[in-house]
mmCIF file of C-alpha atoms in Angstrom:
data_model
loop_
_atom_site.group_PDB
_atom_site.id
_atom_site.type_symbol
_atom_site.label_atom_id
_atom_site.label_comp_id
_atom_site.label_asym_id
_atom_site.label_seq_id
_atom_site.Cartn_x
_atom_site.Cartn_y
_atom_site.Cartn_z
ATOM 1 C CA UNK P 692 64.902 -0.148 6.391
ATOM 2 C CA UNK P 693 62.095 0.926 4.045
ATOM 3 C CA UNK P 694 60.519 -2.555 4.142
ATOM 4 C CA UNK P 695 60.638 -2.495 7.944
ATOM 5 C CA UNK P 696 58.868 0.890 8.056
ATOM 6 C CA UNK P 697 56.244 -0.331 5.587
ATOM 7 C CA UNK P 698 55.544 -3.462 7.609
ATOM 8 C CA UNK P 699 55.331 -1.410 10.781
ATOM 9 C CA UNK P 700 52.881 1.009 9.152
ATOM 10 C CA UNK P 701 50.696 -1.862 7.918
ATOM 11 C CA UNK P 702 50.761 -3.490 11.356
ATOM 12 C CA UNK P 703 49.872 -0.266 13.181
ATOM 13 C CA UNK P 704 47.071 0.497 10.712
ATOM 14 C CA UNK P 705 45.613 -2.995 11.062
ATOM 15 C CA UNK P 706 45.697 -2.849 14.863
ATOM 16 C CA UNK P 707 44.097 0.605 14.898
ATOM 17 C CA UNK P 708 41.287 -0.534 12.614
ATOM 18 C CA UNK P 709 40.617 -3.647 14.709
ATOM 19 C CA UNK P 710 40.504 -1.577 17.894
ATOM 20 C CA UNK P 711 38.169 0.923 16.185
ATOM 21 C CA UNK P 712 35.821 -1.839 15.015
ATOM 22 C CA UNK P 713 35.787 -3.461 18.466
ATOM 23 C CA UNK P 714 35.000 -0.105 20.085
ATOM 24 C CA UNK P 715 32.126 0.556 17.670
ATOM 25 C CA UNK P 716 30.626 -2.896 18.322
ATOM 26 C CA UNK P 717 30.912 -2.363 22.078
ATOM 27 C CA UNK P 718 29.245 1.054 21.891
ATOM 28 C CA UNK P 719 26.357 -0.312 19.862
ATOM 29 C CA UNK P 720 25.711 -3.103 22.368
ATOM 30 C CA UNK P 721 25.957 -0.789 25.396
ATOM 31 C CA UNK P 722 23.869 2.150 24.147
ATOM 32 C CA UNK P 723 20.136 1.465 24.211
ATOM 33 C CA UNK P 724 17.877 3.014 21.534
ATOM 34 C CA UNK P 725 16.109 5.042 24.234
ATOM 35 C CA UNK P 726 19.342 6.299 25.808
ATOM 36 C CA UNK P 727 20.294 9.963 25.605
ATOM 37 C CA UNK P 728 23.539 8.755 23.979
ATOM 38 C CA UNK P 729 21.683 6.978 21.158
ATOM 39 C CA UNK P 730 22.353 10.002 18.951
ATOM 40 C CA UNK P 731 26.058 9.157 19.151
ATOM 41 C CA UNK P 732 25.454 6.046 17.040
ATOM 42 C CA UNK P 733 23.600 8.133 14.451
ATOM 43 C CA UNK P 734 26.519 10.577 14.319
ATOM 44 C CA UNK P 735 28.962 7.684 13.812
ATOM 45 C CA UNK P 736 26.855 6.208 10.986
ATOM 46 C CA UNK P 737 26.182 9.424 9.086
ATOM 47 C CA UNK P 738 29.638 10.781 9.888
ATOM 48 C CA UNK P 739 31.196 7.697 8.281
ATOM 49 C CA UNK P 740 29.181 8.277 5.111
ATOM 50 C CA UNK P 741 30.085 11.953 4.993
ATOM 51 C CA UNK P 742 33.739 11.188 5.721
ATOM 52 C CA UNK P 743 33.988 8.914 2.676
ATOM 53 C CA UNK P 744 32.322 11.419 0.345
ATOM 54 C CA UNK P 745 34.381 14.324 1.739
ATOM 55 C CA UNK P 746 37.621 12.376 1.263
ATOM 56 C CA UNK P 747 36.586 11.471 -2.295
ATOM 57 C CA UNK P 748 35.931 15.151 -2.979
ATOM 58 C CA UNK P 749 39.267 16.094 -1.409
ATOM 59 C CA UNK P 750 40.998 13.645 -3.748
ATOM 60 C CA UNK P 751 39.727 15.730 -6.646
ATOM 61 C CA UNK P 752 39.677 19.273 -5.247
ATOM 62 C CA UNK P 753 42.504 19.117 -2.726
ATOM 63 C CA UNK P 754 45.013 16.680 -4.209
ATOM 64 C CA UNK P 755 44.452 17.127 -7.952
ATOM 65 C CA UNK P 756 43.359 20.749 -8.005
ATOM 66 C CA UNK P 757 40.155 20.183 -9.996
ATOM 67 C CA UNK P 758 37.248 22.281 -8.750
ATOM 68 C CA UNK P 759 34.241 19.983 -9.175
ATOM 69 C CA UNK P 760 30.748 20.489 -7.736
ATOM 70 C CA UNK P 761 29.114 17.323 -9.045
ATOM 71 C CA UNK P 762 29.403 15.190 -5.918
ATOM 72 C CA UNK P 763 25.666 15.187 -5.163
ATOM 73 C CA UNK P 764 24.937 13.950 -8.697
ATOM 74 C CA UNK P 765 27.317 10.994 -8.385
ATOM 75 C CA UNK P 766 25.900 10.203 -4.948
ATOM 76 C CA UNK P 767 22.425 10.221 -6.475
ATOM 77 C CA UNK P 768 23.517 7.729 -9.139
ATOM 78 C CA UNK P 769 25.024 5.478 -6.477
ATOM 79 C CA UNK P 770 21.988 5.685 -4.200
ATOM 80 C CA UNK P 771 19.519 4.908 -6.998
ATOM 81 C CA UNK P 772 21.651 2.070 -8.373
ATOM 82 C CA UNK P 773 21.944 0.448 -4.966
ATOM 83 C CA UNK P 774 18.260 0.841 -4.091
ATOM 84 C CA UNK P 775 16.963 -0.351 -7.471
ATOM 85 C CA UNK P 776 18.987 -3.563 -7.413
ATOM 86 C CA UNK P 777 18.457 -4.526 -3.758
ATOM 87 C CA UNK P 778 14.673 -4.220 -3.477
ATOM 88 C CA UNK P 779 13.336 -7.782 -2.960
ATOM 89 C CA UNK P 780 11.243 -9.056 -5.870
ATOM 90 C CA UNK P 781 8.212 -9.611 -3.634
ATOM 91 C CA UNK P 782 8.290 -5.934 -2.569
ATOM 92 C CA UNK P 783 8.660 -4.398 -6.022
ATOM 93 C CA UNK P 784 4.941 -4.266 -6.757
ATOM 94 C CA UNK P 785 4.329 -2.203 -3.620
ATOM 95 C CA UNK P 786 7.301 0.107 -4.296
ATOM 96 C CA UNK P 787 6.602 0.570 -8.029
ATOM 97 C CA UNK P 788 2.834 0.742 -7.539
ATOM 98 C CA UNK P 789 2.433 3.450 -10.202
ATOM 99 C CA UNK P 790 4.607 1.665 -12.775
ATOM 100 C CA UNK P 791 3.296 -1.927 -12.807
ATOM 101 C CA UNK P 792 5.978 -3.310 -10.535
ATOM 102 C CA UNK P 793 8.907 -1.870 -12.508
ATOM 103 C CA UNK P 794 11.113 -3.423 -15.184
ATOM 104 C CA UNK P 795 13.836 -5.002 -13.034
ATOM 105 C CA UNK P 796 12.583 -8.208 -11.451
ATOM 106 C CA UNK P 797 15.649 -9.556 -9.650
ATOM 107 C CA UNK P 798 17.616 -8.693 -6.533
ATOM 108 C CA UNK P 799 21.395 -8.479 -6.071
ATOM 109 C CA UNK P 800 23.373 -9.086 -2.840
ATOM 110 C CA UNK P 801 24.094 -5.805 -1.060
ATOM 111 C CA UNK P 802 27.870 -5.973 -1.529
ATOM 112 C CA UNK P 803 27.556 -6.416 -5.305
ATOM 113 C CA UNK P 804 24.990 -3.631 -5.511
ATOM 114 C CA UNK P 805 27.299 -1.384 -3.471
ATOM 115 C CA UNK P 806 30.198 -1.934 -5.880
ATOM 116 C CA UNK P 807 27.831 -1.529 -8.845
ATOM 117 C CA UNK P 808 26.766 1.840 -7.419
ATOM 118 C CA UNK P 809 30.378 2.998 -7.555
ATOM 119 C CA UNK P 810 30.896 1.589 -11.052
ATOM 120 C CA UNK P 811 27.797 3.360 -12.436
ATOM 121 C CA UNK P 812 28.915 6.680 -10.931
ATOM 122 C CA UNK P 813 32.441 6.202 -12.330
ATOM 123 C CA UNK P 814 31.051 5.311 -15.776
ATOM 124 C CA UNK P 815 29.017 8.517 -15.957
ATOM 125 C CA UNK P 816 32.049 10.441 -14.675
ATOM 126 C CA UNK P 817 34.100 9.003 -17.532
ATOM 127 C CA UNK P 818 31.516 10.091 -20.120
ATOM 128 C CA UNK P 819 31.134 13.552 -18.620
ATOM 129 C CA UNK P 820 34.868 13.933 -18.109
ATOM 130 C CA UNK P 821 35.599 13.600 -21.815
ATOM 131 C CA UNK P 822 34.362 17.144 -22.552
ATOM 132 C CA UNK P 823 34.350 18.921 -19.158
ATOM 133 C CA UNK P 824 37.847 18.007 -17.938
ATOM 134 C CA UNK P 825 39.248 20.201 -20.685
ATOM 135 C CA UNK P 826 37.733 23.133 -18.790
ATOM 136 C CA UNK P 827 39.431 24.788 -15.846
ATOM 137 C CA UNK P 828 38.565 26.424 -12.550
ATOM 138 C CA UNK P 829 35.055 27.939 -12.334
ATOM 139 C CA UNK P 830 34.019 26.595 -15.731
ATOM 140 C CA UNK P 831 34.611 23.013 -14.579
ATOM 141 C CA UNK P 832 32.677 23.694 -11.368
ATOM 142 C CA UNK P 833 29.698 25.095 -13.289
ATOM 143 C CA UNK P 834 29.714 22.175 -15.759
ATOM 144 C CA UNK P 835 29.766 19.506 -13.027
ATOM 145 C CA UNK P 836 27.133 21.372 -11.008
ATOM 146 C CA UNK P 837 24.920 21.473 -14.096
ATOM 147 C CA UNK P 838 25.406 17.724 -14.576
ATOM 148 C CA UNK P 839 24.235 17.061 -11.002
ATOM 149 C CA UNK P 840 21.084 19.112 -11.521
ATOM 150 C CA UNK P 841 20.341 17.415 -14.861
ATOM 151 C CA UNK P 842 20.741 13.933 -13.354
ATOM 152 C CA UNK P 843 18.405 14.878 -10.507
ATOM 153 C CA UNK P 844 15.742 16.035 -12.963
ATOM 154 C CA UNK P 845 16.131 12.948 -15.179
ATOM 155 C CA UNK P 846 15.686 10.555 -12.247
ATOM 156 C CA UNK P 847 12.296 12.165 -11.537
ATOM 157 C CA UNK P 848 11.173 11.858 -15.173
ATOM 158 C CA UNK P 849 8.048 9.695 -15.428
ATOM 159 C CA UNK P 850 9.319 8.039 -18.595
ATOM 160 C CA UNK P 851 12.028 6.391 -16.461
ATOM 161 C CA UNK P 852 9.508 5.570 -13.748
ATOM 162 C CA UNK P 853 9.660 1.778 -14.299
ATOM 163 C CA UNK P 854 13.338 1.997 -13.314
ATOM 164 C CA UNK P 855 13.691 5.008 -10.972
ATOM 165 C CA UNK P 856 10.076 5.117 -9.694
ATOM 166 C CA UNK P 857 9.795 8.672 -10.988
ATOM 167 C CA UNK P 858 9.310 11.281 -8.263
ATOM 168 C CA UNK P 859 8.254 8.598 -5.767
ATOM 169 C CA UNK P 860 10.540 7.164 -3.100
ATOM 170 C CA UNK P 861 12.454 3.909 -3.349
ATOM 171 C CA UNK P 862 12.298 1.813 -0.174
ATOM 172 C CA UNK P 863 12.269 -1.741 1.244
ATOM 173 C CA UNK P 864 15.890 -2.380 0.238
ATOM 174 C CA UNK P 865 18.762 -3.652 2.415
ATOM 175 C CA UNK P 866 19.664 -1.115 5.117
ATOM 176 C CA UNK P 867 22.348 -0.870 7.793
ATOM 177 C CA UNK P 868 19.763 -1.995 10.353
ATOM 178 C CA UNK P 869 19.576 -5.323 8.498
ATOM 179 C CA UNK P 870 23.158 -6.208 9.488
ATOM 180 C CA UNK P 871 22.947 -8.569 12.450
ATOM 181 C CA UNK P 872 24.652 -11.686 13.772
ATOM 182 C CA UNK P 873 22.754 -14.352 15.692
ATOM 183 C CA UNK P 874 24.968 -16.096 18.257
ATOM 184 C CA UNK P 875 22.866 -18.859 19.791
ATOM 185 C CA UNK P 876 19.868 -16.707 20.613
ATOM 186 C CA UNK P 877 21.884 -13.532 21.223
ATOM 187 C CA UNK P 878 21.589 -11.025 18.412
ATOM 188 C CA UNK P 879 24.483 -8.631 17.870
ATOM 189 C CA UNK P 880 23.647 -5.599 15.746
ATOM 190 C CA UNK P 881 26.251 -4.433 13.243
ATOM 191 C CA UNK P 882 24.256 -1.437 12.034
ATOM 192 C CA UNK P 883 26.963 0.987 13.198
ATOM 193 C CA UNK P 884 29.959 -1.187 12.386
ATOM 194 C CA UNK P 885 28.881 -1.650 8.750
ATOM 195 C CA UNK P 886 29.209 2.020 7.641
ATOM 196 C CA UNK P 887 32.392 2.479 9.696
ATOM 197 C CA UNK P 888 34.015 -0.612 8.144
ATOM 198 C CA UNK P 889 32.971 0.238 4.575
ATOM 199 C CA UNK P 890 34.135 3.851 4.911
ATOM 200 C CA UNK P 891 37.430 2.797 6.536
ATOM 201 C CA UNK P 892 38.262 0.328 3.763
ATOM 202 C CA UNK P 893 37.386 2.842 1.023
ATOM 203 C CA UNK P 894 39.376 5.663 2.655
ATOM 204 C CA UNK P 895 42.335 3.299 3.066
ATOM 205 C CA UNK P 896 42.231 2.585 -0.681
ATOM 206 C CA UNK P 897 42.215 6.333 -1.397
ATOM 207 C CA UNK P 898 45.193 6.819 0.932
ATOM 208 C CA UNK P 899 47.110 4.075 -0.898
ATOM 209 C CA UNK P 900 46.293 5.738 -4.233
ATOM 210 C CA UNK P 901 47.470 9.142 -2.995
ATOM 211 C CA UNK P 902 50.759 7.662 -1.774
ATOM 212 C CA UNK P 903 51.369 5.881 -5.090
ATOM 213 C CA UNK P 904 52.985 7.264 -8.230
ATOM 214 C CA UNK P 905 49.519 8.277 -9.452
ATOM 215 C CA UNK P 906 48.999 10.310 -6.292
ATOM 216 C CA UNK P 907 52.301 12.095 -6.810
ATOM 217 C CA UNK P 908 51.214 12.887 -10.362
ATOM 218 C CA UNK P 909 47.917 14.297 -9.025
ATOM 219 C CA UNK P 910 49.815 16.604 -6.668
ATOM 220 C CA UNK P 911 52.151 17.699 -9.467
ATOM 221 C CA UNK P 912 49.151 18.648 -11.606
ATOM 222 C CA UNK P 913 47.688 20.579 -8.685
ATOM 223 C CA UNK P 914 50.896 22.502 -8.071
ATOM 224 C CA UNK P 915 51.782 23.351 -11.676
ATOM 225 C CA UNK P 916 50.182 21.836 -14.764
ATOM 226 C CA UNK P 917 52.829 23.155 -17.137
ATOM 227 C CA UNK P 918 55.685 21.734 -15.069
ATOM 228 C CA UNK P 919 53.826 18.428 -14.652
ATOM 229 C CA UNK P 920 53.324 18.113 -18.399
ATOM 230 C CA UNK P 921 56.983 18.956 -18.988
ATOM 231 C CA UNK P 922 57.908 16.076 -16.680
ATOM 232 C CA UNK P 923 55.989 13.691 -18.939
ATOM 233 C CA UNK P 924 52.690 13.460 -17.011
ATOM 234 C CA UNK P 925 49.651 12.971 -19.234
ATOM 235 C CA UNK P 926 47.383 15.683 -17.850
ATOM 236 C CA UNK P 927 44.070 14.516 -19.276
ATOM 237 C CA UNK P 928 44.677 10.852 -18.404
ATOM 238 C CA UNK P 929 45.470 11.607 -14.775
ATOM 239 C CA UNK P 930 42.635 14.117 -14.444
ATOM 240 C CA UNK P 931 40.248 11.509 -15.835
ATOM 241 C CA UNK P 932 41.594 8.909 -13.395
ATOM 242 C CA UNK P 933 41.171 11.248 -10.418
ATOM 243 C CA UNK P 934 37.675 12.272 -11.585
ATOM 244 C CA UNK P 935 36.468 8.690 -12.075
ATOM 245 C CA UNK P 936 38.030 7.465 -8.821
ATOM 246 C CA UNK P 937 36.471 10.316 -6.865
ATOM 247 C CA UNK P 938 33.092 9.618 -8.479
ATOM 248 C CA UNK P 939 33.378 5.874 -7.785
ATOM 249 C CA UNK P 940 33.708 6.475 -4.049
ATOM 250 C CA UNK P 941 31.048 9.212 -4.156
ATOM 251 C CA UNK P 942 28.712 6.610 -5.702
ATOM 252 C CA UNK P 943 29.500 4.197 -2.873
ATOM 253 C CA UNK P 944 28.905 7.061 -0.421
ATOM 254 C CA UNK P 945 25.513 7.699 -2.026
ATOM 255 C CA UNK P 946 24.617 4.026 -1.648
ATOM 256 C CA UNK P 947 25.683 4.161 2.012
ATOM 257 C CA UNK P 948 23.521 7.251 2.544
ATOM 258 C CA UNK P 949 20.582 5.298 1.088
ATOM 259 C CA UNK P 950 21.332 2.437 3.482
ATOM 260 C CA UNK P 951 21.396 4.922 6.359
ATOM 261 C CA UNK P 952 18.244 6.865 5.432
ATOM 262 C CA UNK P 953 16.028 3.926 4.431
ATOM 263 C CA UNK P 954 14.466 5.753 1.478
ATOM 264 C CA UNK P 955 15.815 7.324 -1.702
ATOM 265 C CA UNK P 956 14.351 10.266 -3.566
ATOM 266 C CA UNK P 957 16.032 12.581 -6.032
ATOM 267 C CA UNK P 958 15.005 15.697 -4.084
ATOM 268 C CA UNK P 959 17.438 14.677 -1.304
ATOM 269 C CA UNK P 960 20.458 15.269 -3.546
ATOM 270 C CA UNK P 961 20.303 19.011 -4.109
ATOM 271 C CA UNK P 962 23.284 21.217 -4.828
ATOM 272 C CA UNK P 963 23.270 22.247 -1.150
ATOM 273 C CA UNK P 964 24.543 18.753 -0.337
ATOM 274 C CA UNK P 965 27.629 19.318 -2.487
ATOM 275 C CA UNK P 966 28.253 22.621 -0.713
ATOM 276 C CA UNK P 967 28.171 20.768 2.619
ATOM 277 C CA UNK P 968 30.967 18.474 1.469
ATOM 278 C CA UNK P 969 32.943 21.396 0.068
ATOM 279 C CA UNK P 970 32.581 23.117 3.428
ATOM 280 C CA UNK P 971 33.809 19.985 5.230
ATOM 281 C CA UNK P 972 36.839 19.741 2.948
ATOM 282 C CA UNK P 973 37.727 23.408 3.535
ATOM 283 C CA UNK P 974 37.264 23.166 7.321
ATOM 284 C CA UNK P 975 39.302 19.949 7.504
ATOM 285 C CA UNK P 976 42.040 21.185 5.189
ATOM 286 C CA UNK P 977 42.469 20.950 1.438
ATOM 287 C CA UNK P 978 44.855 18.069 0.852
ATOM 288 C CA UNK P 979 44.363 16.314 4.208
ATOM 289 C CA UNK P 980 42.543 12.980 4.493
ATOM 290 C CA UNK P 981 42.647 13.196 8.292
ATOM 291 C CA UNK P 982 41.208 16.711 8.189
ATOM 292 C CA UNK P 983 38.284 15.712 5.968
ATOM 293 C CA UNK P 984 37.485 12.747 8.211
ATOM 294 C CA UNK P 985 37.602 14.748 11.448
ATOM 295 C CA UNK P 986 35.628 17.639 9.953
ATOM 296 C CA UNK P 987 32.923 15.238 8.737
ATOM 297 C CA UNK P 988 32.243 13.877 12.211
ATOM 298 C CA UNK P 989 32.414 17.368 13.758
ATOM 299 C CA UNK P 990 30.017 18.715 11.121
ATOM 300 C CA UNK P 991 27.448 15.951 11.679
ATOM 301 C CA UNK P 992 27.797 16.061 15.474
ATOM 302 C CA UNK P 993 27.309 19.833 15.555
ATOM 303 C CA UNK P 994 24.450 20.012 13.064
ATOM 304 C CA UNK P 995 22.580 16.854 14.095
ATOM 305 C CA UNK P 996 23.272 16.586 17.826
ATOM 306 C CA UNK P 997 25.093 19.283 19.816
ATOM 307 C CA UNK P 998 23.120 22.245 18.457
ATOM 308 C CA UNK P 999 19.706 20.570 18.373
ATOM 309 C CA UNK P 1000 18.663 22.437 21.527
ATOM 310 C CA UNK P 1001 18.863 25.671 19.582
ATOM 311 C CA UNK P 1002 15.608 24.770 17.835
ATOM 312 C CA UNK P 1003 13.953 25.901 21.085
ATOM 313 C CA UNK P 1004 15.247 29.411 20.368
ATOM 314 C CA UNK P 1005 17.931 29.684 23.062
ATOM 315 C CA UNK P 1006 21.732 29.493 23.059
ATOM 316 C CA UNK P 1007 23.847 29.881 26.221
ATOM 317 C CA UNK P 1008 20.872 31.513 27.884
ATOM 318 C CA UNK P 1009 20.406 34.018 25.051
ATOM 319 C CA UNK P 1010 16.880 34.316 23.717
ATOM 320 C CA UNK P 1011 16.729 34.393 19.924
ATOM 321 C CA UNK P 1012 14.830 37.213 18.164
ATOM 322 C CA UNK P 1013 11.510 36.185 16.656
ATOM 323 C CA UNK P 1014 12.867 36.467 13.110
ATOM 324 C CA UNK P 1015 15.553 33.861 13.896
ATOM 325 C CA UNK P 1016 13.513 31.559 16.122
ATOM 326 C CA UNK P 1017 12.726 28.955 13.459
ATOM 327 C CA UNK P 1018 16.281 28.808 12.136
ATOM 328 C CA UNK P 1019 18.319 29.804 15.172
ATOM 329 C CA UNK P 1020 20.359 26.594 15.021
ATOM 330 C CA UNK P 1021 21.470 27.405 11.471
ATOM 331 C CA UNK P 1022 22.379 30.970 12.482
ATOM 332 C CA UNK P 1023 24.631 29.794 15.331
ATOM 333 C CA UNK P 1024 26.086 27.029 13.160
ATOM 334 C CA UNK P 1025 26.929 29.568 10.452
ATOM 335 C CA UNK P 1026 28.698 31.794 12.990
ATOM 336 C CA UNK P 1027 30.777 28.822 14.208
ATOM 337 C CA UNK P 1028 31.749 28.031 10.608
ATOM 338 C CA UNK P 1029 32.778 31.658 10.024
ATOM 339 C CA UNK P 1030 34.997 31.514 13.135
ATOM 340 C CA UNK P 1031 36.641 28.337 11.857
ATOM 341 C CA UNK P 1032 37.300 29.893 8.458
ATOM 342 C CA UNK P 1033 38.736 33.066 10.015
ATOM 343 C CA UNK P 1034 41.057 31.444 12.538
ATOM 344 C CA UNK P 1035 41.928 28.252 10.646
ATOM 345 C CA UNK P 1036 42.764 29.617 7.204
ATOM 346 C CA UNK P 1037 44.193 26.271 6.054
ATOM 347 C CA UNK P 1038 41.641 24.163 7.894
ATOM 348 C CA UNK P 1039 41.989 22.080 11.038
ATOM 349 C CA UNK P 1040 44.838 19.960 9.657
ATOM 350 C CA UNK P 1041 46.049 22.078 6.746
ATOM 351 C CA UNK P 1042 47.902 19.600 4.536
ATOM 352 C CA UNK P 1043 49.067 17.430 7.436
ATOM 353 C CA UNK P 1044 47.953 13.909 8.284
ATOM 354 C CA UNK P 1045 47.699 12.178 11.646
ATOM 355 C CA UNK P 1046 51.155 10.509 11.411
ATOM 356 C CA UNK P 1047 52.718 13.944 10.848
ATOM 357 C CA UNK P 1048 51.572 15.049 14.294
ATOM 358 C CA UNK P 1049 53.305 12.089 15.934
ATOM 359 C CA UNK P 1050 56.472 12.793 13.942
ATOM 360 C CA UNK P 1051 56.505 16.388 15.148
ATOM 361 C CA UNK P 1052 56.000 15.225 18.734
ATOM 362 C CA UNK P 1053 58.836 12.695 18.502
ATOM 363 C CA UNK P 1054 61.091 15.332 16.919
ATOM 364 C CA UNK P 1055 60.311 17.788 19.739
ATOM 365 C CA UNK P 1056 61.000 15.143 22.359
ATOM 366 C CA UNK P 1057 64.286 14.265 20.681
ATOM 367 C CA UNK P 1058 65.357 17.907 20.547
ATOM 368 C CA UNK P 1059 64.407 18.371 24.201
ATOM 369 C CA UNK P 1060 66.452 15.296 25.196
ATOM 370 C CA UNK P 1061 69.505 16.637 23.366
#
């Protein structure tokens, strides 16, 4: 019976992913760049990136109970690693114009550079985790936040300019817009499918990890460290595993953000970016992969698309005061967030996942039939 349920779950997941990919491809071919719906494709791209990073943060904060604020730092490492190793050799002189063309004079395929971005972030997480994972609660948050700020400053250091380009931008690397298929004169763009597919595969891996014995150990540590240790769980080992895994996917998310933006600069990865992901995790529900994913797309859609008209200084016919005119969109967005926090104390999904909703519906239907 268990094998049958597993096969059914795998089959349903595969079909859902294929349908999702087909829908994304169709949308990209139908929506013209000048269309008023073109912003939808941007929301899908950036939302996919944010969904992956939010889920990776939820793995640490929601499922393991470790309060870390270093996500922006690991994203920075991933973004820089990806950009540095995918800039074509012929473009390096123009990019590293202040540092004699830079030290690295070779170019890696994008998929290898993407994985390398995650590995570099995980490696630094391992080194940092050795001392800081012995801290708890706010102390761990402060330590990881300090690491993110230090990494951001180091990447802008002129002494590392031949590698990081100092405070200058990195550009001319492989982007999402480069993903295309030529079918006998007809070009099909995969610029939107690429981030969706990468994020979906990575999130699926995280889901598998959470549902494994390691995931159950993470949840035990979150619920009660003393009881978990009494059951034979190695606390430091599992905390280190969760920290490195979360950082690995944050590094991949940083590389994807670089592919989306087209340029990389350390000033992009401020601590405010980490707070955005923390906000998404809280709104979606601590301990819910589905919640983090939904909240990511809602957050990007609201901030980048639906509330853009507020920059004109009006909302539902209400004229904004002069003191709020320049940032009226942020004021309204903050009010919406406050409403969410007040009325959804456990987030949109709480600790539930999408399959749980279908189970509840089937149970209700069964009870009604009886």
